[in-house]
Amino acid sequence: MTKDSLQKLEKLNQLCLTEEEKESVIAFFAKQDDEFATLENIDTANVDRMVHVMPILTVVREDVEKKLFTREELQRNAPETMDGYWQVPRLVE
């Protein structure tokens, strides 16, 4: 990160950093750049890709449709029904 790019970020994010804070931020990103460069130099040609570091076994139940209630059972306590649907009072005229 350069001072110019940091200045643009300050303006964009409406920040007002002191000179000491600016130097600290630039040093932090310089260190990050060095670490990324180190990672990019590692030969990973013979390494299998992975999504998780640890093997994950997801136990999922079988997706089976079950009809627990009939329409008549669900509408048994309804105040009014009409053609298989709940009848509710009209709210808007």
Tab-separated table of C-alpha atoms in Angstrom:
chain	number	residue	atom	x	y	z
A	1	MET	CA	0.000	0.000	0.000
A	2	THR	CA	1.259	3.420	-0.876
A	3	LYS	CA	0.588	6.750	0.788
A	4	ASP	CA	-1.522	7.790	-2.204
A	5	SER	CA	-3.761	4.740	-1.999
A	6	LEU	CA	-4.078	5.168	1.778
A	7	GLN	CA	-5.031	8.811	1.265
A	8	LYS	CA	-7.769	7.753	-1.172
A	9	LEU	CA	-9.044	5.186	1.326
A	10	GLU	CA	-9.053	7.820	4.071
A	11	LYS	CA	-11.181	10.090	1.949
A	12	LEU	CA	-13.484	7.273	0.834
A	13	ASN	CA	-14.051	6.042	4.397
A	14	GLN	CA	-14.088	9.528	5.916
A	15	LEU	CA	-11.121	8.843	8.190
A	16	CYS	CA	-8.558	11.210	9.620
A	17	LEU	CA	-5.414	9.276	10.548
A	18	THR	CA	-2.364	10.700	12.221
A	19	GLU	CA	1.036	10.256	10.547
A	20	GLU	CA	1.884	7.555	13.078
A	21	GLU	CA	-1.333	5.661	12.290
A	22	LYS	CA	-0.694	5.991	8.554
A	23	GLU	CA	2.792	4.500	8.954
A	24	SER	CA	1.345	1.687	11.051
A	25	VAL	CA	-1.304	0.876	8.425
A	26	ILE	CA	1.243	0.947	5.578
A	27	ALA	CA	3.599	-1.307	7.584
A	28	PHE	CA	0.748	-3.728	8.320
A	29	PHE	CA	-0.170	-4.074	4.641
A	30	ALA	CA	3.493	-4.399	3.657
A	31	LYS	CA	3.772	-7.331	6.078
A	32	GLN	CA	0.595	-8.875	4.588
A	33	ASP	CA	2.040	-8.533	1.085
A	34	ASP	CA	5.210	-10.338	2.203
A	35	GLU	CA	3.172	-13.168	3.723
A	36	PHE	CA	1.082	-13.541	0.558
A	37	ALA	CA	4.270	-13.626	-1.529
A	38	THR	CA	5.598	-16.411	0.702
A	39	LEU	CA	2.384	-18.400	0.217
A	40	GLU	CA	2.459	-17.902	-3.547
A	41	ASN	CA	5.970	-19.375	-3.698
A	42	ILE	CA	4.856	-22.685	-2.169
A	43	ASP	CA	4.576	-25.506	-4.724
A	44	THR	CA	1.037	-26.900	-4.505
A	45	ALA	CA	0.990	-28.774	-7.809
A	46	ASN	CA	0.636	-32.218	-6.157
A	47	VAL	CA	-1.757	-31.159	-3.405
A	48	ASP	CA	-5.403	-32.163	-3.677
A	49	ARG	CA	-7.926	-29.373	-3.384
A	50	MET	CA	-10.101	-29.388	-0.297
A	51	VAL	CA	-13.019	-27.438	1.065
A	52	HIS	CA	-12.505	-28.260	4.739
A	53	VAL	CA	-9.342	-28.991	6.641
A	54	MET	CA	-11.032	-31.676	8.710
A	55	PRO	CA	-13.175	-34.397	7.107
A	56	ILE	CA	-16.833	-33.566	7.637
A	57	LEU	CA	-19.596	-36.109	7.623
A	58	THR	CA	-23.027	-34.604	7.380
A	59	VAL	CA	-25.682	-36.874	8.743
A	60	VAL	CA	-28.915	-35.999	7.016
A	61	ARG	CA	-32.149	-37.877	7.327
A	62	GLU	CA	-33.806	-39.290	4.273
A	63	ASP	CA	-36.119	-36.728	2.685
A	64	VAL	CA	-39.402	-38.618	2.725
A	65	GLU	CA	-42.789	-36.978	2.369
A	66	LYS	CA	-45.162	-37.788	5.189
A	67	LYS	CA	-48.762	-36.739	5.334
A	68	LEU	CA	-49.225	-36.161	9.045
A	69	PHE	CA	-52.680	-34.579	8.914
A	70	THR	CA	-55.595	-34.554	6.545
A	71	ARG	CA	-57.251	-31.307	5.489
A	72	GLU	CA	-60.352	-32.265	7.466
A	73	GLU	CA	-58.323	-32.812	10.646
A	74	LEU	CA	-56.661	-29.409	10.300
A	75	GLN	CA	-59.974	-27.640	9.688
A	76	ARG	CA	-61.836	-29.385	12.478
A	77	ASN	CA	-61.392	-26.426	14.885
A	78	ALA	CA	-61.817	-23.707	12.252
A	79	PRO	CA	-64.760	-21.380	12.943
A	80	GLU	CA	-65.851	-21.541	9.289
A	81	THR	CA	-64.679	-23.280	6.140
A	82	MET	CA	-65.678	-23.007	2.512
A	83	ASP	CA	-64.616	-25.339	-0.320
A	84	GLY	CA	-61.792	-26.799	1.784
A	85	TYR	CA	-60.355	-23.421	2.827
A	86	TRP	CA	-60.508	-21.476	6.065
A	87	GLN	CA	-63.158	-18.757	5.936
A	88	VAL	CA	-62.019	-15.512	7.578
A	89	PRO	CA	-63.917	-12.268	8.057
A	90	ARG	CA	-63.367	-9.559	5.446
A	91	LEU	CA	-61.155	-6.777	6.795
A	92	VAL	CA	-61.323	-4.347	3.873
A	93	GLU	CA	-64.541	-3.415	2.169
